mmCIF file with all atom_site columns, C-alpha atoms in Angstrom:
data_model
loop_
_atom_site.group_PDB
_atom_site.id
_atom_site.type_symbol
_atom_site.label_atom_id
_atom_site.label_alt_id
_atom_site.label_comp_id
_atom_site.label_asym_id
_atom_site.label_entity_id
_atom_site.label_seq_id
_atom_site.pdbx_PDB_ins_code
_atom_site.Cartn_x
_atom_site.Cartn_y
_atom_site.Cartn_z
_atom_site.occupancy
_atom_site.B_iso_or_equiv
_atom_site.pdbx_formal_charge
_atom_site.auth_seq_id
_atom_site.auth_comp_id
_atom_site.auth_asym_id
_atom_site.auth_atom_id
_atom_site.pdbx_PDB_model_num
ATOM 1   C CA . UNK A 1 1   ? 43.560 -76.992  -43.361 1.00 54.00 ? 1   UNK A CA 1
ATOM 2   C CA . UNK A 1 2   ? 42.202 -80.365  -42.207 1.00 53.00 ? 2   UNK A CA 1
ATOM 3   C CA . UNK A 1 3   ? 42.087 -81.581  -45.812 1.00 51.00 ? 3   UNK A CA 1
ATOM 4   C CA . UNK A 1 4   ? 45.708 -80.529  -46.343 1.00 45.00 ? 4   UNK A CA 1
ATOM 5   C CA . UNK A 1 5   ? 46.835 -82.312  -43.181 1.00 46.00 ? 5   UNK A CA 1
ATOM 6   C CA . UNK A 1 6   ? 44.843 -85.448  -44.061 1.00 41.00 ? 6   UNK A CA 1
ATOM 7   C CA . UNK A 1 7   ? 46.313 -85.413  -47.560 1.00 43.00 ? 7   UNK A CA 1
ATOM 8   C CA . UNK A 1 8   ? 49.845 -85.149  -46.187 1.00 41.00 ? 8   UNK A CA 1
ATOM 9   C CA . UNK A 1 9   ? 49.285 -87.997  -43.741 1.00 42.00 ? 9   UNK A CA 1
ATOM 10  C CA . UNK A 1 10  ? 47.699 -90.158  -46.451 1.00 38.00 ? 10  UNK A CA 1
ATOM 11  C CA . UNK A 1 11  ? 50.638 -89.577  -48.781 1.00 40.00 ? 11  UNK A CA 1
ATOM 12  C CA . UNK A 1 12  ? 53.085 -90.719  -46.107 1.00 42.00 ? 12  UNK A CA 1
ATOM 13  C CA . UNK A 1 13  ? 51.293 -93.981  -45.377 1.00 41.00 ? 13  UNK A CA 1
ATOM 14  C CA . UNK A 1 14  ? 53.191 -96.898  -46.874 1.00 41.00 ? 14  UNK A CA 1
ATOM 15  C CA . UNK A 1 15  ? 56.331 -94.897  -47.648 1.00 48.00 ? 15  UNK A CA 1
ATOM 16  C CA . UNK A 1 16  ? 59.485 -96.917  -47.059 1.00 55.00 ? 16  UNK A CA 1
ATOM 17  C CA . UNK A 1 17  ? 62.341 -94.909  -45.636 1.00 72.00 ? 17  UNK A CA 1
ATOM 18  C CA . UNK A 1 18  ? 65.848 -95.500  -46.917 1.00 85.00 ? 18  UNK A CA 1
ATOM 19  C CA . UNK A 1 19  ? 68.487 -96.741  -44.503 1.00 92.00 ? 19  UNK A CA 1
ATOM 20  C CA . UNK A 1 20  ? 72.234 -96.737  -44.975 1.00 94.00 ? 20  UNK A CA 1
ATOM 21  C CA . UNK A 1 21  ? 73.693 -99.985  -43.650 1.00 96.00 ? 21  UNK A CA 1
ATOM 22  C CA . UNK A 1 22  ? 77.330 -100.773 -42.880 1.00 97.00 ? 22  UNK A CA 1
ATOM 23  C CA . UNK A 1 23  ? 78.562 -104.366 -42.772 1.00 97.00 ? 23  UNK A CA 1
ATOM 24  C CA . UNK A 1 24  ? 80.075 -105.286 -39.393 1.00 97.00 ? 24  UNK A CA 1
ATOM 25  C CA . UNK A 1 25  ? 80.008 -109.080 -39.569 1.00 97.00 ? 25  UNK A CA 1
ATOM 26  C CA . UNK A 1 26  ? 79.228 -109.103 -35.833 1.00 97.00 ? 26  UNK A CA 1
ATOM 27  C CA . UNK A 1 27  ? 76.544 -111.784 -36.336 1.00 97.00 ? 27  UNK A CA 1
ATOM 28  C CA . UNK A 1 28  ? 79.337 -114.268 -36.968 1.00 95.00 ? 28  UNK A CA 1
ATOM 29  C CA . UNK A 1 29  ? 77.548 -116.255 -39.671 1.00 96.00 ? 29  UNK A CA 1
ATOM 30  C CA . UNK A 1 30  ? 78.409 -114.257 -42.824 1.00 96.00 ? 30  UNK A CA 1
ATOM 31  C CA . UNK A 1 31  ? 74.749 -114.075 -43.884 1.00 95.00 ? 31  UNK A CA 1
ATOM 32  C CA . UNK A 1 32  ? 73.311 -110.962 -45.509 1.00 93.00 ? 32  UNK A CA 1
ATOM 33  C CA . UNK A 1 33  ? 69.976 -111.503 -43.748 1.00 94.00 ? 33  UNK A CA 1
ATOM 34  C CA . UNK A 1 34  ? 71.363 -111.575 -40.188 1.00 96.00 ? 34  UNK A CA 1
ATOM 35  C CA . UNK A 1 35  ? 70.577 -108.165 -38.674 1.00 97.00 ? 35  UNK A CA 1
ATOM 36  C CA . UNK A 1 36  ? 73.508 -108.398 -36.237 1.00 98.00 ? 36  UNK A CA 1
ATOM 37  C CA . UNK A 1 37  ? 75.886 -108.345 -39.230 1.00 97.00 ? 37  UNK A CA 1
ATOM 38  C CA . UNK A 1 38  ? 74.834 -104.753 -39.995 1.00 97.00 ? 38  UNK A CA 1
ATOM 39  C CA . UNK A 1 39  ? 74.871 -101.337 -38.408 1.00 97.00 ? 39  UNK A CA 1
ATOM 40  C CA . UNK A 1 40  ? 72.254 -100.394 -37.522 1.00 96.00 ? 40  UNK A CA 1
ATOM 41  C CA . UNK A 1 41  ? 71.470 -103.925 -36.361 1.00 95.00 ? 41  UNK A CA 1
ATOM 42  C CA . UNK A 1 42  ? 67.726 -103.358 -36.549 1.00 93.00 ? 42  UNK A CA 1
ATOM 43  C CA . UNK A 1 43  ? 67.485 -105.140 -39.898 1.00 93.00 ? 43  UNK A CA 1
ATOM 44  C CA . UNK A 1 44  ? 69.417 -105.659 -43.105 1.00 93.00 ? 44  UNK A CA 1
ATOM 45  C CA . UNK A 1 45  ? 69.476 -103.930 -46.506 1.00 91.00 ? 45  UNK A CA 1
ATOM 46  C CA . UNK A 1 46  ? 66.432 -105.070 -48.456 1.00 89.00 ? 46  UNK A CA 1
ATOM 47  C CA . UNK A 1 47  ? 64.654 -102.115 -50.054 1.00 85.00 ? 47  UNK A CA 1
ATOM 48  C CA . UNK A 1 48  ? 65.235 -100.319 -53.325 1.00 80.00 ? 48  UNK A CA 1
ATOM 49  C CA . UNK A 1 49  ? 66.419 -97.248  -51.398 1.00 84.00 ? 49  UNK A CA 1
ATOM 50  C CA . UNK A 1 50  ? 68.840 -98.892  -48.952 1.00 88.00 ? 50  UNK A CA 1
ATOM 51  C CA . UNK A 1 51  ? 72.516 -98.082  -49.280 1.00 90.00 ? 51  UNK A CA 1
ATOM 52  C CA . UNK A 1 52  ? 75.244 -100.569 -48.349 1.00 92.00 ? 52  UNK A CA 1
ATOM 53  C CA . UNK A 1 53  ? 78.836 -99.909  -47.257 1.00 95.00 ? 53  UNK A CA 1
ATOM 54  C CA . UNK A 1 54  ? 81.316 -102.726 -46.767 1.00 96.00 ? 54  UNK A CA 1
ATOM 55  C CA . UNK A 1 55  ? 84.881 -102.085 -45.565 1.00 95.00 ? 55  UNK A CA 1
ATOM 56  C CA . UNK A 1 56  ? 87.514 -104.748 -45.090 1.00 94.00 ? 56  UNK A CA 1
ATOM 57  C CA . UNK A 1 57  ? 87.636 -108.401 -46.039 1.00 96.00 ? 57  UNK A CA 1
ATOM 58  C CA . UNK A 1 58  ? 84.264 -110.152 -45.921 1.00 96.00 ? 58  UNK A CA 1
ATOM 59  C CA . UNK A 1 59  ? 82.430 -113.081 -47.447 1.00 95.00 ? 59  UNK A CA 1
ATOM 60  C CA . UNK A 1 60  ? 78.691 -112.482 -47.427 1.00 94.00 ? 60  UNK A CA 1
ATOM 61  C CA . UNK A 1 61  ? 76.194 -115.171 -48.402 1.00 93.00 ? 61  UNK A CA 1
ATOM 62  C CA . UNK A 1 62  ? 72.574 -115.406 -49.467 1.00 90.00 ? 62  UNK A CA 1
ATOM 63  C CA . UNK A 1 63  ? 70.743 -118.629 -48.812 1.00 88.00 ? 63  UNK A CA 1
ATOM 64  C CA . UNK A 1 64  ? 68.572 -120.540 -51.269 1.00 88.00 ? 64  UNK A CA 1
ATOM 65  C CA . UNK A 1 65  ? 65.364 -118.639 -52.006 1.00 86.00 ? 65  UNK A CA 1
ATOM 66  C CA . UNK A 1 66  ? 66.507 -115.271 -50.614 1.00 87.00 ? 66  UNK A CA 1
ATOM 67  C CA . UNK A 1 67  ? 66.201 -112.273 -52.904 1.00 83.00 ? 67  UNK A CA 1
ATOM 68  C CA . UNK A 1 68  ? 67.797 -109.070 -51.635 1.00 83.00 ? 68  UNK A CA 1
ATOM 69  C CA . UNK A 1 69  ? 67.157 -105.605 -53.073 1.00 79.00 ? 69  UNK A CA 1
ATOM 70  C CA . UNK A 1 70  ? 69.444 -102.608 -52.548 1.00 81.00 ? 70  UNK A CA 1
ATOM 71  C CA . UNK A 1 71  ? 70.176 -99.252  -54.124 1.00 81.00 ? 71  UNK A CA 1
ATOM 72  C CA . UNK A 1 72  ? 73.959 -99.112  -54.091 1.00 83.00 ? 72  UNK A CA 1
ATOM 73  C CA . UNK A 1 73  ? 76.730 -101.160 -52.524 1.00 87.00 ? 73  UNK A CA 1
ATOM 74  C CA . UNK A 1 74  ? 80.022 -99.373  -51.907 1.00 90.00 ? 74  UNK A CA 1
ATOM 75  C CA . UNK A 1 75  ? 83.119 -101.462 -51.272 1.00 93.00 ? 75  UNK A CA 1
ATOM 76  C CA . UNK A 1 76  ? 85.578 -99.117  -49.579 1.00 94.00 ? 76  UNK A CA 1
ATOM 77  C CA . UNK A 1 77  ? 88.508 -101.459 -48.866 1.00 95.00 ? 77  UNK A CA 1
ATOM 78  C CA . UNK A 1 78  ? 89.598 -105.077 -48.723 1.00 96.00 ? 78  UNK A CA 1
ATOM 79  C CA . UNK A 1 79  ? 88.215 -108.019 -50.679 1.00 96.00 ? 79  UNK A CA 1
ATOM 80  C CA . UNK A 1 80  ? 84.469 -108.564 -50.512 1.00 94.00 ? 80  UNK A CA 1
ATOM 81  C CA . UNK A 1 81  ? 82.997 -111.786 -51.857 1.00 94.00 ? 81  UNK A CA 1
ATOM 82  C CA . UNK A 1 82  ? 79.244 -112.043 -52.416 1.00 90.00 ? 82  UNK A CA 1
ATOM 83  C CA . UNK A 1 83  ? 77.889 -115.570 -52.810 1.00 91.00 ? 83  UNK A CA 1
ATOM 84  C CA . UNK A 1 84  ? 74.451 -117.083 -53.281 1.00 88.00 ? 84  UNK A CA 1
ATOM 85  C CA . UNK A 1 85  ? 73.127 -120.607 -52.963 1.00 84.00 ? 85  UNK A CA 1
ATOM 86  C CA . UNK A 1 86  ? 70.451 -122.100 -55.184 1.00 85.00 ? 86  UNK A CA 1
ATOM 87  C CA . UNK A 1 87  ? 67.959 -119.424 -56.181 1.00 83.00 ? 87  UNK A CA 1
ATOM 88  C CA . UNK A 1 88  ? 69.356 -116.725 -53.877 1.00 84.00 ? 88  UNK A CA 1
ATOM 89  C CA . UNK A 1 89  ? 70.066 -113.458 -55.699 1.00 83.00 ? 89  UNK A CA 1
ATOM 90  C CA . UNK A 1 90  ? 71.066 -109.849 -55.220 1.00 78.00 ? 90  UNK A CA 1
ATOM 91  C CA . UNK A 1 91  ? 68.792 -107.342 -56.967 1.00 73.00 ? 91  UNK A CA 1
ATOM 92  C CA . UNK A 1 92  ? 70.262 -103.951 -57.885 1.00 64.00 ? 92  UNK A CA 1
ATOM 93  C CA . UNK A 1 93  ? 67.121 -101.914 -58.362 1.00 60.00 ? 93  UNK A CA 1
ATOM 94  C CA . UNK A 1 94  ? 68.274 -98.581  -59.688 1.00 57.00 ? 94  UNK A CA 1
ATOM 95  C CA . UNK A 1 95  ? 69.990 -97.403  -62.817 1.00 52.00 ? 95  UNK A CA 1
ATOM 96  C CA . UNK A 1 96  ? 73.279 -95.548  -62.927 1.00 50.00 ? 96  UNK A CA 1
ATOM 97  C CA . UNK A 1 97  ? 74.909 -94.094  -60.897 1.00 57.00 ? 97  UNK A CA 1
ATOM 98  C CA . UNK A 1 98  ? 73.736 -96.738  -58.437 1.00 65.00 ? 98  UNK A CA 1
ATOM 99  C CA . UNK A 1 99  ? 74.938 -100.328 -58.442 1.00 74.00 ? 99  UNK A CA 1
ATOM 100 C CA . UNK A 1 100 ? 78.360 -101.275 -57.123 1.00 80.00 ? 100 UNK A CA 1
ATOM 101 C CA . UNK A 1 101 ? 81.090 -98.749  -56.336 1.00 83.00 ? 101 UNK A CA 1
ATOM 102 C CA . UNK A 1 102 ? 84.494 -100.326 -55.729 1.00 89.00 ? 102 UNK A CA 1
ATOM 103 C CA . UNK A 1 103 ? 87.074 -97.909  -54.357 1.00 90.00 ? 103 UNK A CA 1
ATOM 104 C CA . UNK A 1 104 ? 90.784 -97.934  -55.185 1.00 89.00 ? 104 UNK A CA 1
ATOM 105 C CA . UNK A 1 105 ? 92.532 -100.820 -53.462 1.00 91.00 ? 105 UNK A CA 1
ATOM 106 C CA . UNK A 1 106 ? 89.274 -102.744 -52.995 1.00 93.00 ? 106 UNK A CA 1
ATOM 107 C CA . UNK A 1 107 ? 88.062 -105.880 -54.786 1.00 93.00 ? 107 UNK A CA 1
ATOM 108 C CA . UNK A 1 108 ? 84.521 -107.132 -55.299 1.00 88.00 ? 108 UNK A CA 1
ATOM 109 C CA . UNK A 1 109 ? 84.080 -110.810 -56.161 1.00 90.00 ? 109 UNK A CA 1
ATOM 110 C CA . UNK A 1 110 ? 80.594 -111.733 -57.345 1.00 86.00 ? 110 UNK A CA 1
ATOM 111 C CA . UNK A 1 111 ? 80.166 -115.487 -57.043 1.00 88.00 ? 111 UNK A CA 1
ATOM 112 C CA . UNK A 1 112 ? 76.438 -114.941 -56.989 1.00 84.00 ? 112 UNK A CA 1
ATOM 113 C CA . UNK A 1 113 ? 73.354 -114.335 -59.073 1.00 81.00 ? 113 UNK A CA 1
ATOM 114 C CA . UNK A 1 114 ? 72.788 -110.616 -59.634 1.00 77.00 ? 114 UNK A CA 1
ATOM 115 C CA . UNK A 1 115 ? 69.561 -109.342 -61.201 1.00 74.00 ? 115 UNK A CA 1
ATOM 116 C CA . UNK A 1 116 ? 69.713 -105.798 -62.535 1.00 66.00 ? 116 UNK A CA 1
ATOM 117 C CA . UNK A 1 117 ? 66.666 -103.862 -63.676 1.00 62.00 ? 117 UNK A CA 1
ATOM 118 C CA . UNK A 1 118 ? 68.479 -101.471 -65.990 1.00 57.00 ? 118 UNK A CA 1
ATOM 119 C CA . UNK A 1 119 ? 72.278 -101.303 -66.052 1.00 61.00 ? 119 UNK A CA 1
ATOM 120 C CA . UNK A 1 120 ? 74.907 -103.149 -64.066 1.00 65.00 ? 120 UNK A CA 1
ATOM 121 C CA . UNK A 1 121 ? 77.376 -100.472 -63.068 1.00 67.00 ? 121 UNK A CA 1
ATOM 122 C CA . UNK A 1 122 ? 80.704 -100.950 -61.389 1.00 73.00 ? 122 UNK A CA 1
ATOM 123 C CA . UNK A 1 123 ? 82.474 -97.672  -60.728 1.00 75.00 ? 123 UNK A CA 1
ATOM 124 C CA . UNK A 1 124 ? 85.616 -96.650  -58.902 1.00 78.00 ? 124 UNK A CA 1
ATOM 125 C CA . UNK A 1 125 ? 89.240 -97.603  -59.259 1.00 85.00 ? 125 UNK A CA 1
ATOM 126 C CA . UNK A 1 126 ? 88.991 -100.994 -57.602 1.00 86.00 ? 126 UNK A CA 1
ATOM 127 C CA . UNK A 1 127 ? 88.637 -104.456 -59.119 1.00 88.00 ? 127 UNK A CA 1
ATOM 128 C CA . UNK A 1 128 ? 85.539 -106.500 -59.860 1.00 86.00 ? 128 UNK A CA 1
ATOM 129 C CA . UNK A 1 129 ? 85.476 -110.208 -60.625 1.00 86.00 ? 129 UNK A CA 1
ATOM 130 C CA . UNK A 1 130 ? 82.179 -111.608 -61.911 1.00 82.00 ? 130 UNK A CA 1
ATOM 131 C CA . UNK A 1 131 ? 81.997 -115.383 -61.740 1.00 82.00 ? 131 UNK A CA 1
ATOM 132 C CA . UNK A 1 132 ? 78.272 -115.639 -61.141 1.00 79.00 ? 132 UNK A CA 1
ATOM 133 C CA . UNK A 1 133 ? 75.232 -114.876 -63.283 1.00 78.00 ? 133 UNK A CA 1
ATOM 134 C CA . UNK A 1 134 ? 74.114 -111.365 -64.215 1.00 73.00 ? 134 UNK A CA 1
ATOM 135 C CA . UNK A 1 135 ? 70.546 -111.325 -65.505 1.00 72.00 ? 135 UNK A CA 1
ATOM 136 C CA . UNK A 1 136 ? 67.934 -108.776 -66.530 1.00 67.00 ? 136 UNK A CA 1
ATOM 137 C CA . UNK A 1 137 ? 70.696 -106.434 -67.572 1.00 59.00 ? 137 UNK A CA 1
ATOM 138 C CA . UNK A 1 138 ? 70.711 -104.865 -71.014 1.00 53.00 ? 138 UNK A CA 1
ATOM 139 C CA . UNK A 1 139 ? 74.023 -103.055 -70.376 1.00 60.00 ? 139 UNK A CA 1
ATOM 140 C CA . UNK A 1 140 ? 77.102 -103.939 -68.338 1.00 60.00 ? 140 UNK A CA 1
ATOM 141 C CA . UNK A 1 141 ? 79.128 -100.848 -67.424 1.00 63.00 ? 141 UNK A CA 1
ATOM 142 C CA . UNK A 1 142 ? 82.526 -100.745 -65.742 1.00 63.00 ? 142 UNK A CA 1
ATOM 143 C CA . UNK A 1 143 ? 84.532 -97.599  -65.334 1.00 61.00 ? 143 UNK A CA 1
#
């Protein structure tokens, strides 16, 4: 029994838990990496399992040198513009069905560098405008 318990504890060490974040913009600076811009405000989306929801008009920026990882970003309404400066980039870490989901009536504007490990997927009935750089992506999917 002790071995089983020790094995369970050992397997949990170093496990990152996924968090679902919702953009609030309450930090007032429009930066992805400002914890006060998110709910919960204990951090910001930056793991391969973190989900992102953004509702309403927002411009969200990455600074030079920042590299942000997320599982899926869902744009539920409004116009959301993602920008990056210098070497800043958004990293979509999972393959379909994760990536960007843009709901009907919503618009996603990517004026940023986006690095995708497998496929770049945009799903939903909304609009997506890509004016940045998409790299590492063998397939671009929009449906």
